[in-house]
Tab-separated table of C-alpha atoms and ligand atoms in Angstrom:
chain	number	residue	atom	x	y	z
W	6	UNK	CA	-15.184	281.140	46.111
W	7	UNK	CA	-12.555	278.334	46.736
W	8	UNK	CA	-9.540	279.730	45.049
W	9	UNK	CA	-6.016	279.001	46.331
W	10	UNK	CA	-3.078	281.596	46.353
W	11	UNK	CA	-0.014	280.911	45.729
W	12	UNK	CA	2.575	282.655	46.871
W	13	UNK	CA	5.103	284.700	44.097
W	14	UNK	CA	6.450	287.134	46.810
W	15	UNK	CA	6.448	286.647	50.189
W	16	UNK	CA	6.355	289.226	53.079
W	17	UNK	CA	9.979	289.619	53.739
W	18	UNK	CA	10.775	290.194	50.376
W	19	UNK	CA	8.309	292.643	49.556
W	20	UNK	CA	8.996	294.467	53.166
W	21	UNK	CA	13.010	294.359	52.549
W	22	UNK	CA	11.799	295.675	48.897
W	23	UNK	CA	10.384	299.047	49.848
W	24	UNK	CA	12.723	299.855	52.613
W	25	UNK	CA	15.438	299.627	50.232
W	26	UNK	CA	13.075	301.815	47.560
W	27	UNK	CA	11.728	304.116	50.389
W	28	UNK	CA	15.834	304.975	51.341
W	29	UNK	CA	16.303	305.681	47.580
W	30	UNK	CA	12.912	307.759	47.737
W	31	UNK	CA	13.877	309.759	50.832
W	32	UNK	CA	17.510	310.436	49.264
W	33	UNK	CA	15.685	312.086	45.839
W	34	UNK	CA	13.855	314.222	48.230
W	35	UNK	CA	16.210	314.996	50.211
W	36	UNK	CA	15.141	318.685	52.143
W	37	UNK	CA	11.917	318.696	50.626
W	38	UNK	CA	8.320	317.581	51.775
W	39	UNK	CA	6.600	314.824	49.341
W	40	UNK	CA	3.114	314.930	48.985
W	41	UNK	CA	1.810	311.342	48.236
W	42	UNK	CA	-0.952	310.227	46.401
W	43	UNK	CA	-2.614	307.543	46.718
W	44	UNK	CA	-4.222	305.928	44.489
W	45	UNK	CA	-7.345	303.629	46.144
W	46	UNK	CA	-7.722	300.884	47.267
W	47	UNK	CA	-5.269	299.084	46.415
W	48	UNK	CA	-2.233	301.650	46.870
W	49	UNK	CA	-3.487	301.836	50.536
W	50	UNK	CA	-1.006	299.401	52.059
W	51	UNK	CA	2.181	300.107	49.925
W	52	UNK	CA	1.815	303.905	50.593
W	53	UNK	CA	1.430	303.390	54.502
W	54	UNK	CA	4.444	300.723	54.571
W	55	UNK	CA	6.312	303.002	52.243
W	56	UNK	CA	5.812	306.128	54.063
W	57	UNK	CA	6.803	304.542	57.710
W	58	UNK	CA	10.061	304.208	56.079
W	59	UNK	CA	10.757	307.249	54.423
W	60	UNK	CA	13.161	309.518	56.500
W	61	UNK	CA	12.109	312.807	54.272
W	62	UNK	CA	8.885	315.632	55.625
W	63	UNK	CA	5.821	313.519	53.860
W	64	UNK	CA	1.998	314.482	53.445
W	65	UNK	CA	-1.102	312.084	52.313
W	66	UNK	CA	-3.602	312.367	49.802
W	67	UNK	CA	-6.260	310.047	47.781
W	68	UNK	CA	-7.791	309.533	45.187
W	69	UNK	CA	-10.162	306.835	43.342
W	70	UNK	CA	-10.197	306.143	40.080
W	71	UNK	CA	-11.657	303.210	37.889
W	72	UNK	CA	-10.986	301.455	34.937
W	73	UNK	CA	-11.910	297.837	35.992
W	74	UNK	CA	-15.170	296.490	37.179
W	75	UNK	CA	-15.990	293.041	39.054
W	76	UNK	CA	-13.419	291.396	36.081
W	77	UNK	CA	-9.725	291.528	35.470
W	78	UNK	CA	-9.450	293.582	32.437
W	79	UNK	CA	-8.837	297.238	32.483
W	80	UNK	CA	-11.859	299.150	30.178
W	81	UNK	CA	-9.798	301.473	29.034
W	82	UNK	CA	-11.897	304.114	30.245
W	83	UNK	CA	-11.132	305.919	33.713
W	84	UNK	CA	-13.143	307.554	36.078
W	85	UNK	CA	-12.351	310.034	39.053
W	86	UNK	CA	-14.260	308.053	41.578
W	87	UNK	CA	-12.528	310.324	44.532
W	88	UNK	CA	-10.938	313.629	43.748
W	89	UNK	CA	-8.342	314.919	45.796
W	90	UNK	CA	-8.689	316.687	48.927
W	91	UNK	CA	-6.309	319.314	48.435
W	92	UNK	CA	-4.445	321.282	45.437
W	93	UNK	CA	-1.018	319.992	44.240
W	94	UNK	CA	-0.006	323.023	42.401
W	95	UNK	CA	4.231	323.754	43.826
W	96	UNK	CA	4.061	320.598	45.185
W	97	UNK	CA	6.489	317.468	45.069
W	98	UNK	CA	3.705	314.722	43.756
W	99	UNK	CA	4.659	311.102	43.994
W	100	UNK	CA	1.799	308.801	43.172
W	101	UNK	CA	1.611	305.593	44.664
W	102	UNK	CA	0.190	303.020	42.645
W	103	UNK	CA	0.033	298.853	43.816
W	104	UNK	CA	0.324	297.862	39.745
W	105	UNK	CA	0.977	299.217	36.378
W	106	UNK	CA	-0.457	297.027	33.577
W	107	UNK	CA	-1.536	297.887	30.822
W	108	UNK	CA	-0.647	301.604	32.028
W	109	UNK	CA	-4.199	303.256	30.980
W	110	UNK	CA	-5.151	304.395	34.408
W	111	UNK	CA	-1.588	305.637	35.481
W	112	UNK	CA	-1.680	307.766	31.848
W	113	UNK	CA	-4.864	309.105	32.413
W	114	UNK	CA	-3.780	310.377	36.216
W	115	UNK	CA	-0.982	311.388	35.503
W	116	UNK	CA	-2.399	313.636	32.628
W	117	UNK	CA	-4.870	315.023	34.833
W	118	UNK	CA	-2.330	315.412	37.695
W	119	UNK	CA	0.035	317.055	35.379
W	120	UNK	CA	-2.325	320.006	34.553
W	121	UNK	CA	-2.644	320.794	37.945
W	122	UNK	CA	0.910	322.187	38.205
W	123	UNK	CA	2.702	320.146	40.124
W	124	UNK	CA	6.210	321.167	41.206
W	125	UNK	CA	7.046	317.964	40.129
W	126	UNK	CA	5.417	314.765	39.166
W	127	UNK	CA	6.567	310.675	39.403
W	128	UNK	CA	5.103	307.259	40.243
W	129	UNK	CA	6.235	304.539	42.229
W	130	UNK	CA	4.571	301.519	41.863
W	131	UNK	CA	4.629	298.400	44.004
W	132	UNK	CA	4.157	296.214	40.828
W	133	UNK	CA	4.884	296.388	37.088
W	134	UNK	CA	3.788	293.729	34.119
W	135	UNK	CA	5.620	295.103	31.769
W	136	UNK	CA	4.338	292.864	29.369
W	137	UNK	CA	0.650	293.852	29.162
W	138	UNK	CA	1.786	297.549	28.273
W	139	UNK	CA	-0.701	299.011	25.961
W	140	UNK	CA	0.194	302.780	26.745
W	141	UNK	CA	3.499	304.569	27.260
W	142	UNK	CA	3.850	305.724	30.785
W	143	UNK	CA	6.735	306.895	32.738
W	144	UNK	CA	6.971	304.508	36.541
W	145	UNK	CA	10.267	306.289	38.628
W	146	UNK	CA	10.518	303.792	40.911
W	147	UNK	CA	8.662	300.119	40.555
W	148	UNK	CA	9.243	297.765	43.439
W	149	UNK	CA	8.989	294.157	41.490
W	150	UNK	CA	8.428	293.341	37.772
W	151	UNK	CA	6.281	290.205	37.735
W	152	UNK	CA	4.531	288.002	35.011
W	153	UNK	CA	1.328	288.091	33.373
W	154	UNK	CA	-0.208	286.594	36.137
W	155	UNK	CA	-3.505	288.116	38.061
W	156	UNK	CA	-2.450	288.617	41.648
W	157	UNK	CA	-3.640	289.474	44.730
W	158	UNK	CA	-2.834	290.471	48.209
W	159	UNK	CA	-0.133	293.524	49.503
W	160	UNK	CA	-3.848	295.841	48.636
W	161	UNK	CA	-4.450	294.053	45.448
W	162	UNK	CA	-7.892	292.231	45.005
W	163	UNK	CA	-9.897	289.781	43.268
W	164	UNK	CA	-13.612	291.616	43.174
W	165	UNK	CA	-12.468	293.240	46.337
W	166	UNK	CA	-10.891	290.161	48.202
W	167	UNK	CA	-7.647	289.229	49.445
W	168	UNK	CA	-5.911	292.572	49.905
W	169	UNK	CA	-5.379	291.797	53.401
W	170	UNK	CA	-3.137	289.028	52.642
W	171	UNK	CA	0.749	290.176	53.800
W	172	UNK	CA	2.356	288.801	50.609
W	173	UNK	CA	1.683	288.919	46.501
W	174	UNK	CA	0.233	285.565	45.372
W	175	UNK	CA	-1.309	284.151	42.282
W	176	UNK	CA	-4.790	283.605	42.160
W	177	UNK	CA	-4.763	279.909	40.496
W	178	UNK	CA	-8.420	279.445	39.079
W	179	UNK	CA	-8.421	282.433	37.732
W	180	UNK	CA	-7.700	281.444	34.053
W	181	UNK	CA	-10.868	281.163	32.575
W	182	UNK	CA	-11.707	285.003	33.549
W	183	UNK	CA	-8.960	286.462	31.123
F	207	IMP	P1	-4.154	299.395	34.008
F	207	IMP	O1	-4.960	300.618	33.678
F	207	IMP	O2	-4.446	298.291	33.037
F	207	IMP	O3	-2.674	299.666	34.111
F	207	IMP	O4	-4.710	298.846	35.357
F	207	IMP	C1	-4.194	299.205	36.553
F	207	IMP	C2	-5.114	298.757	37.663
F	207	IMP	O5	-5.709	297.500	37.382
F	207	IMP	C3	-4.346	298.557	38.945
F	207	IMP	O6	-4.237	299.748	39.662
F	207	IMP	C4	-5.170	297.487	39.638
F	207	IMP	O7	-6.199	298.077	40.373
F	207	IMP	C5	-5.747	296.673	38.509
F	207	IMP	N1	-4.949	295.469	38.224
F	207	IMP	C6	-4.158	295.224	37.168
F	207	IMP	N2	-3.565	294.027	37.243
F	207	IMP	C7	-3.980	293.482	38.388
F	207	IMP	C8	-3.693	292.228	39.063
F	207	IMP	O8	-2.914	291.358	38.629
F	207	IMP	N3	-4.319	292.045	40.260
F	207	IMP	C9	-5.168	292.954	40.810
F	207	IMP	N4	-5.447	294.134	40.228
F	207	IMP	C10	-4.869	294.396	39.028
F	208	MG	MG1	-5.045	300.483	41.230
């Protein structure tokens, strides 16, 4: 595949982004220990740059779930690919999520998450399009709020490419997949 990226956000703004979110983060929690979730894959990189700059006790989980296959359009249907390691009940949850779009897959997580007995529950999210909402879901903290636009890199992929790449870029000849 020959596609080009072009770049929305670039490294220094997405870095300066979650040190600024990960001081709010570590103020909320001030004196407690957050247990983060991530979700896989593409959470992967936000949580670990998130987490190096948090200043508050933190512990790691993860878990898989899928809604999308090889396309770019979520099936509405989710699947625990990866359960958790270890029980969340008393603890402070914060998922981790690298985009909320149409908000299916955070909505079903957070359901199941929620019956689990969390101390408390909330989401930060690297990325929101808040314009391909389909489902109500509640994001505590969202890093950037971007355009309909498919984009990769920061963890995000194209059928499991580009998450490597430092910034968030739009894939451009990705049109016809939509
Ligand atoms: P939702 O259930 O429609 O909110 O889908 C959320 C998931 O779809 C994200 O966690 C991503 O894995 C994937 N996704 C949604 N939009 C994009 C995008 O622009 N680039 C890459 N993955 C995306
Ligand atoms: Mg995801």
């Amino acid at each position: 595949m020959s596609s080009k990226v072009k770049v929305l956000i670039t490294e220094e703004e997405v870095d300066a982004k979650i040190g600024r979110i990960a001081r709010e983060l570590s103020k909320e929690y001030a004196g407690k220990t957050v247990h983060m979730i991530c979700v896989l894959k593409g959470g992967v990189f936000f949580m670990v740059e998130l987490a190096k700059r948090m200043s508050v006790d933190v512990t790691m989980d993860f878990m898989d779930v899928s809604s999308y296959g090889a396309g770019t359009e979520s099936s509405g249907t989710v699947k625990v690919v990866k359960d958790l390691d270890e029980p969340i009940e008393g603890k402070d949850i914060l998922i981790v999520e690298d985009i909320v779009d149409s908000g299916r897959t955070l909505k079903a997580l957070t359901n199941l998450l929620g019956h689990r007995n969390p101390a408390s529950l909330k989401v930060v999210t690297l990325l929101d399009k808040p314009d391909r909402r389909v489902v109500d879901v509640e994001v505590a903290y969202s890093c950037f709020n971007i355009p309909d636009e498919f984009v990769v890199g920061y963890g995000l992929d194209y059928d499991q490419k580009y998450r490597n790449l430092p910034y968030i870029g739009v894939l451009e000849n990705n049109k016809e997949e939509r």
